[in-house]
CSV table of C-alpha atoms in Angstrom, one decimal:
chain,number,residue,atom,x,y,z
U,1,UNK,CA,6.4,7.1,8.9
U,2,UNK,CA,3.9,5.0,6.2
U,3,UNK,CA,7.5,3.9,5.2
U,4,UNK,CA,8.5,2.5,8.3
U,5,UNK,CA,5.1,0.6,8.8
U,6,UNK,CA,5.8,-1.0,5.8
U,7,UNK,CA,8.7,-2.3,6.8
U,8,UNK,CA,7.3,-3.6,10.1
U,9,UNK,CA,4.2,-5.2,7.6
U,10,UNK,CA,7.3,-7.2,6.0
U,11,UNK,CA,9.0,-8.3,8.8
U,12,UNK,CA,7.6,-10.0,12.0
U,13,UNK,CA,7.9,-9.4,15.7
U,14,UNK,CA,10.8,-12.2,15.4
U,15,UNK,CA,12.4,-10.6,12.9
U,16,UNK,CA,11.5,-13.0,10.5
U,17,UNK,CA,9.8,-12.0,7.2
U,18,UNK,CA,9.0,-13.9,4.1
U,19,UNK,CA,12.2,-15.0,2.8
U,20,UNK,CA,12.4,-16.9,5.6
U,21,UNK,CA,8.6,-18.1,5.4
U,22,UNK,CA,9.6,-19.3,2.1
U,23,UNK,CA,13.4,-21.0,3.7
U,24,UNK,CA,10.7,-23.5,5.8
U,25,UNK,CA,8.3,-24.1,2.7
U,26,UNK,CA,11.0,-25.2,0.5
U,27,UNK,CA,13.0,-26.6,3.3
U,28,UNK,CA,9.6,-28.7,4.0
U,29,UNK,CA,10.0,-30.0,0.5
U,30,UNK,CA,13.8,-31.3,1.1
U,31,UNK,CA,13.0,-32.3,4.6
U,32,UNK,CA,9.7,-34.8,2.3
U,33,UNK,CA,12.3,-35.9,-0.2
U,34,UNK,CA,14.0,-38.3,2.9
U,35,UNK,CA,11.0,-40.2,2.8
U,36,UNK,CA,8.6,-39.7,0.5
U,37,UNK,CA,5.7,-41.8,1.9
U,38,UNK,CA,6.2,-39.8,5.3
U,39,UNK,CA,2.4,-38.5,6.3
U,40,UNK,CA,3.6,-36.6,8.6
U,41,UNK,CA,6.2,-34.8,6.1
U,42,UNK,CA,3.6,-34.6,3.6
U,43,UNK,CA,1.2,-32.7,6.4
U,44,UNK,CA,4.6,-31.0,7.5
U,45,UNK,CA,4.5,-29.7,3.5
U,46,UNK,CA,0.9,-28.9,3.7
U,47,UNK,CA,1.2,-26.6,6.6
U,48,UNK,CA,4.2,-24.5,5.5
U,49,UNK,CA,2.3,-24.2,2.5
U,50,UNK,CA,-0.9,-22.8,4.5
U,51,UNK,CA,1.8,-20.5,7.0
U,52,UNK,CA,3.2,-19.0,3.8
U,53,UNK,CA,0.1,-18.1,1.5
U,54,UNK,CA,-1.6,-16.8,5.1
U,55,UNK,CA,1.9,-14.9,5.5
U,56,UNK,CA,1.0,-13.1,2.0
U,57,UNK,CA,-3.0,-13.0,2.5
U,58,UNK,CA,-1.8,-11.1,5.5
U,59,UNK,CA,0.4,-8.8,4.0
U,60,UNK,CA,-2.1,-8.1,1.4
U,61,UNK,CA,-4.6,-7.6,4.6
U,62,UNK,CA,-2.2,-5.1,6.2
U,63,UNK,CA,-1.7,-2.7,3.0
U,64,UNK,CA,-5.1,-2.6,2.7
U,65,UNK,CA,-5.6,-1.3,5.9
U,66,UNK,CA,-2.4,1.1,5.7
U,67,UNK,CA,-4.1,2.3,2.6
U,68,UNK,CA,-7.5,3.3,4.7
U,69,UNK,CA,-5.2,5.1,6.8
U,70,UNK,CA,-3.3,6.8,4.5
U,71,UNK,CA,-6.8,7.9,2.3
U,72,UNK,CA,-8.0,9.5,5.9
U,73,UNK,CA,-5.0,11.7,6.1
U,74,UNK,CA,-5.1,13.0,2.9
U,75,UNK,CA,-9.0,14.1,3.7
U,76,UNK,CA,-8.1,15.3,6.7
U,77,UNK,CA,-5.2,17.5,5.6
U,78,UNK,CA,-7.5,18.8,3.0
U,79,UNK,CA,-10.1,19.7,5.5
U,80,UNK,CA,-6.9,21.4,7.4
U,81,UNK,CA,-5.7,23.3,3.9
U,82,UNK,CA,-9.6,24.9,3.6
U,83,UNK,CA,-9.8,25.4,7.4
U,84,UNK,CA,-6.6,27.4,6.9
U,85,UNK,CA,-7.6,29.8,3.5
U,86,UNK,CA,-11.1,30.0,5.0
U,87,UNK,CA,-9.0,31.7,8.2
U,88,UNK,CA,-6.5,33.5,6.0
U,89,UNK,CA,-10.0,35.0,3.7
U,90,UNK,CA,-11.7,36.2,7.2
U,91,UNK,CA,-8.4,38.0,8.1
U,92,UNK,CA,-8.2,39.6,4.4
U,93,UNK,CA,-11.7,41.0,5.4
U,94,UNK,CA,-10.5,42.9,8.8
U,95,UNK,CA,-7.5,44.3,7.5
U,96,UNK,CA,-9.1,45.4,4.1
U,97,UNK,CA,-11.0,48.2,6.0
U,98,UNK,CA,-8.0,49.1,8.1
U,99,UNK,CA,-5.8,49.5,4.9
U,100,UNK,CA,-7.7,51.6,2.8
U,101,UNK,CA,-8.0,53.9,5.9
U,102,UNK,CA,-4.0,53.9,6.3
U,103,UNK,CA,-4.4,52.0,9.7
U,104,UNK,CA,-1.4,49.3,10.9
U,105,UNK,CA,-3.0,45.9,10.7
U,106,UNK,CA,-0.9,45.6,13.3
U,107,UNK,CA,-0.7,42.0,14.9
U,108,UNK,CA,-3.3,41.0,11.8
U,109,UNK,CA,-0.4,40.9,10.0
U,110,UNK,CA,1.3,38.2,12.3
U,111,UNK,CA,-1.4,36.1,12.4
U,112,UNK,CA,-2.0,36.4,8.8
U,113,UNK,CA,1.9,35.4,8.5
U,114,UNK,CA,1.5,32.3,10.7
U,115,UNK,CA,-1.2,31.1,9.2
U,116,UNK,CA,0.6,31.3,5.7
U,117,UNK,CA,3.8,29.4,7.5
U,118,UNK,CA,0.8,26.5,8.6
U,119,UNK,CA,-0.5,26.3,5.3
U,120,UNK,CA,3.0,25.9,3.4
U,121,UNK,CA,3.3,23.1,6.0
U,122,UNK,CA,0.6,21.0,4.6
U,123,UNK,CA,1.2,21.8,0.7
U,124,UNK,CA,3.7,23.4,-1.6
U,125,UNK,CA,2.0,27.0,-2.3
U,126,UNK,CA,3.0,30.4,-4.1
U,127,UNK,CA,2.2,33.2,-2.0
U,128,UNK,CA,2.5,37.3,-2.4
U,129,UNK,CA,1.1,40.2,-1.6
U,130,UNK,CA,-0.6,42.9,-3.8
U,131,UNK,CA,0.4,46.8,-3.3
U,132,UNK,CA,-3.2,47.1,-1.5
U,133,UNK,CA,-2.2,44.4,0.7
U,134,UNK,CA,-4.3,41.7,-0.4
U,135,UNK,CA,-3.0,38.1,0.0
U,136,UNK,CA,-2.7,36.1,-2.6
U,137,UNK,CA,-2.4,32.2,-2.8
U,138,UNK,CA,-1.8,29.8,-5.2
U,139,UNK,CA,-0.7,26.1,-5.5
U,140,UNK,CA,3.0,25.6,-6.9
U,141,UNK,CA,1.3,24.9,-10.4
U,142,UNK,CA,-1.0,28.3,-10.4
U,143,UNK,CA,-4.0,26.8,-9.1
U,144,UNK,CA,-5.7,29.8,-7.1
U,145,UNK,CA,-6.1,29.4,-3.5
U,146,UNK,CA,-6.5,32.4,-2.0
U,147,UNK,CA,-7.7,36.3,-3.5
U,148,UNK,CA,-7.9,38.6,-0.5
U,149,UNK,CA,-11.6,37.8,0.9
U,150,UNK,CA,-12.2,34.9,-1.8
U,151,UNK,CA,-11.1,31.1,-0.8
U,152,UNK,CA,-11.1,28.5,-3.1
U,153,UNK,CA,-11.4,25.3,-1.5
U,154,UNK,CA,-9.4,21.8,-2.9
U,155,UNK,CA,-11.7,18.4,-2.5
U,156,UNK,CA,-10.8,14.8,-2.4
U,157,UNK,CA,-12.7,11.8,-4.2
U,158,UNK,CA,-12.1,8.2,-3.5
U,159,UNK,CA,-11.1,5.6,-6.3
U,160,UNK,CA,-10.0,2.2,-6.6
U,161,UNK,CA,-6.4,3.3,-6.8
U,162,UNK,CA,-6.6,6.0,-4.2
U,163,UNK,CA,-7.8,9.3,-2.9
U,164,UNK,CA,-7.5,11.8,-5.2
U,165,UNK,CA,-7.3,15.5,-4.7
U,166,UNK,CA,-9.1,17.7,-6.6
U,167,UNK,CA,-9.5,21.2,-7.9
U,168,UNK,CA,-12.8,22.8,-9.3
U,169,UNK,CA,-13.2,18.8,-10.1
U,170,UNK,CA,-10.0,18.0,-11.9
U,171,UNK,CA,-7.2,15.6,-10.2
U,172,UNK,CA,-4.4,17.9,-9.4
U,173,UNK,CA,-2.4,15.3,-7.3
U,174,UNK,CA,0.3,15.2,-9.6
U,175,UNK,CA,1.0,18.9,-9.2
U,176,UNK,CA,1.7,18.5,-5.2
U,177,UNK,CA,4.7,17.9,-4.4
U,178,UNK,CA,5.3,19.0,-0.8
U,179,UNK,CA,4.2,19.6,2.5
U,180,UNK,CA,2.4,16.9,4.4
U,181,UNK,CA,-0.1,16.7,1.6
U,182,UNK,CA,2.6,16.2,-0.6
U,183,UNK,CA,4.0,13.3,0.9
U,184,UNK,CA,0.6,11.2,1.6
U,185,UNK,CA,0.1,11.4,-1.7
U,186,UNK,CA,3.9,10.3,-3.0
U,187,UNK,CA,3.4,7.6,-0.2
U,188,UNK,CA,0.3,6.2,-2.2
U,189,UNK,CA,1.0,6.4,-5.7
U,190,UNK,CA,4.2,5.7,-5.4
U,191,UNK,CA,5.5,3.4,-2.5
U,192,UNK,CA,2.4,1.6,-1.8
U,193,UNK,CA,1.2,0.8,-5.2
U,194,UNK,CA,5.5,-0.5,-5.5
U,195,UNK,CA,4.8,-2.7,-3.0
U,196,UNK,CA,1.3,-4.3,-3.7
U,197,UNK,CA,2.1,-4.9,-7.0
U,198,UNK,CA,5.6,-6.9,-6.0
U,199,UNK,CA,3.4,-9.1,-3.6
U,200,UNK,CA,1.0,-10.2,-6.0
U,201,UNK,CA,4.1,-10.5,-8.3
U,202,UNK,CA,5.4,-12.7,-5.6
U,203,UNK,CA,2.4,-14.6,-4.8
U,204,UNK,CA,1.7,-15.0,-8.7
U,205,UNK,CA,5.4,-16.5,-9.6
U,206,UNK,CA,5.0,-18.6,-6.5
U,207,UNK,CA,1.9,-20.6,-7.1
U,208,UNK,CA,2.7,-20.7,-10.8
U,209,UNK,CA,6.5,-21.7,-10.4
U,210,UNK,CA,5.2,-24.6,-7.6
U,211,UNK,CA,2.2,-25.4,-9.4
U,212,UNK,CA,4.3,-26.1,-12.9
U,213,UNK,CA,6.7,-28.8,-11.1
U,214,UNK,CA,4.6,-30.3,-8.7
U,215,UNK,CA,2.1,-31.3,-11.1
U,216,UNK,CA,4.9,-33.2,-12.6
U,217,UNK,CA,4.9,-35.1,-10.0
U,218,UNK,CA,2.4,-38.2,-8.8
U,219,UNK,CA,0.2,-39.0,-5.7
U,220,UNK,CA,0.7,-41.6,-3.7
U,221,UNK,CA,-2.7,-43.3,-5.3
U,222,UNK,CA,-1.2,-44.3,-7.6
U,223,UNK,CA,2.1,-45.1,-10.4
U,224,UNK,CA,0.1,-42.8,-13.2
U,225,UNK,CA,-2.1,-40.5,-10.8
U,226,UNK,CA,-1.0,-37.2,-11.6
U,227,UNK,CA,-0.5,-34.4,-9.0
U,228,UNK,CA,-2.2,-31.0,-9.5
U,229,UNK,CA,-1.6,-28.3,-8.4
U,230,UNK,CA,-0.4,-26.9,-4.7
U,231,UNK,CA,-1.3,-23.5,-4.4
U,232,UNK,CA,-4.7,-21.4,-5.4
U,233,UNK,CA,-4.8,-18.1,-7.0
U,234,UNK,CA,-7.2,-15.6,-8.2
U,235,UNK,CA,-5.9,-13.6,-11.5
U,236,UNK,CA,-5.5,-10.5,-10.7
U,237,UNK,CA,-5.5,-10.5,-7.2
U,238,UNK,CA,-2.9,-12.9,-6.4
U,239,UNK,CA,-1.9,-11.9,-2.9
U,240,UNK,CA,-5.1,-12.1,-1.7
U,241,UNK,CA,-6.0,-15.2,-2.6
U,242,UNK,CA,-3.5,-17.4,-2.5
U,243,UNK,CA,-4.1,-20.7,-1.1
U,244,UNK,CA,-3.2,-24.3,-0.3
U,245,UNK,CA,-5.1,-26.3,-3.0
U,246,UNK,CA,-4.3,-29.8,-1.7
U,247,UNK,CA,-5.5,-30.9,2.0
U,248,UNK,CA,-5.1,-34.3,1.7
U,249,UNK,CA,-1.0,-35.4,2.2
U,250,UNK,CA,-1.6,-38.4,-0.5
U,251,UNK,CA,-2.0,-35.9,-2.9
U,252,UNK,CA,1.0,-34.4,-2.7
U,253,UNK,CA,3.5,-35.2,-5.8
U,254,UNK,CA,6.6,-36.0,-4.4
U,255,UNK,CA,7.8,-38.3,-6.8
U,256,UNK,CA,7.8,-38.3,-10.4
U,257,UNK,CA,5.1,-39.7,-12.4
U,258,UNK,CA,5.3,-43.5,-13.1
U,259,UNK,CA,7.8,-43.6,-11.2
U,260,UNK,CA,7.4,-46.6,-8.6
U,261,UNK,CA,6.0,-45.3,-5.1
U,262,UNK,CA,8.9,-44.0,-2.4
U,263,UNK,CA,10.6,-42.1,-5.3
U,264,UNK,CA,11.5,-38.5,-4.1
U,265,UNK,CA,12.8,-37.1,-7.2
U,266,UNK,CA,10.3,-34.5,-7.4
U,267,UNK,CA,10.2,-33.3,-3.9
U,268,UNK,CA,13.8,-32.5,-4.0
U,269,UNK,CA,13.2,-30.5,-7.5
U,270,UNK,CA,10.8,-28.6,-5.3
U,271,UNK,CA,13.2,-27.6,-2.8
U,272,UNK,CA,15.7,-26.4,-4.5
């Protein structure tokens, strides 16, 4: 499911996503090299600029916030794993009585079973049962769980990176592999960090690869006024901070420099 949202994150209700954000910024550029002095291509340039860095801001935004989600579930599944051993500990307590005495736990036993099936559901667990009957619980890795009347609860600590799971205060997120705990966690450390890492990749070679050419361009000022540079970035957190440096349309370096105004040979470097 977080997969899926992803995808949806990366492609918009038209079906459109960023590589064809970034068809119209570049195809701004060619449309700019027919007529160089155009103010209304230049402003054309501007704004695809603006659409795409908001498209990435965006993106960035929406991660974020699939992140927030994602952090929630994996407290709220741990809140469901101790809820579960707290159940499976008060159960241990009835039927301990009842099997010293030689009684059938009878349907103690079933729910005892059900709850075990639950639990496995939400996290990859070893389970027996001792010759007196007591339950026994622990995570695939050893990590103890469960000792007839004794739970031992898991607990979860927010970081910059994520939400960690813990044991007796150690990260143990590594050792879970399965059940719905399992796969919240693979989710974050694995497929969400993949993807905010590629978009600020993205937004990093973008303003860098854009900034180097058009600031070998010039301005419409004048023959020797050199352009700077298009897109804003932060280091380090390029997706969400990418900008449109340039708001004026003179600015924009469409020709090369000293080259004599109405030369385009820049803007078409910068579509290609």
């Amino acid at each position: 499911m977080p997969v899926t949202q992803i995808e949806a994150i990366y492609t918009d209700t038209g079906g459109a996503g960023i590589g064809t954000q970034l068809s119209r910024f570049f195809d701004s550029w060619l449309e700019l090299s027919n007529d160089s002095t155009s103010i209304p291509l230049r402003e054309a340039v501007i704004a695809e600029g603006q659409q795409t860095a908001y498209w990435i801001r965006n993106t960035a935004q929406q991660l974020d916030n699939l992140d927030m989600g994602n952090r929630a579930q994996i407290q709220d599944v741990v809140r469901d794993v101790n809820a579960l051993l707290d159940e499976l500990a008060q159960l241990d307590e009835k039927l301990g009585p009842m099997l010293a005495q030689g009684t059938d736990g009878g349907t103690l036993f079933d729910d005892r079973n059900r709850l075990v099936r639950e639990l496995s559901g939400l996290i990859d667990i070893n389970t027996y049962v001792e010759a007196k009957g007591t339950q026994v619980i622990t995570t695939s890795s050893g990590k103890l769980l469960l000792a007839g009347m004794e739970a031992y609860h898991l607990d979860t600590e927010g970081t910059g990176s994520g939400q960690i799971v813990t044991y007796n205060g150690v990260d143990i997120g590594s050792e879970i592999h399965a059940g719905k705990l399992g796969g919240l966690l693979d989710f974050q450390n694995n497929v969400l960090g993949s993807f905010r890492t590629s978009l600020n990749d993205l937004a990093r070679e973008l303003a860098s690869a854009v900034n180097s050419a058009h600031s070998q361009g010039a301005t419409l000022n004048a023959p020797d006024d050199q352009a700077g540079d298009f897109f804003s970035v932060v280091a380090g957190n390029e997706a969400k901070s990418i900008g449109v440096e340039i708001s004026d349309p003179a600015e924009i370096g469409a020709r090369i420099l000293g080259e004599a105004v109405g030369d385009a040979t820049n803007a078409r470097a910068l579509s290609d």
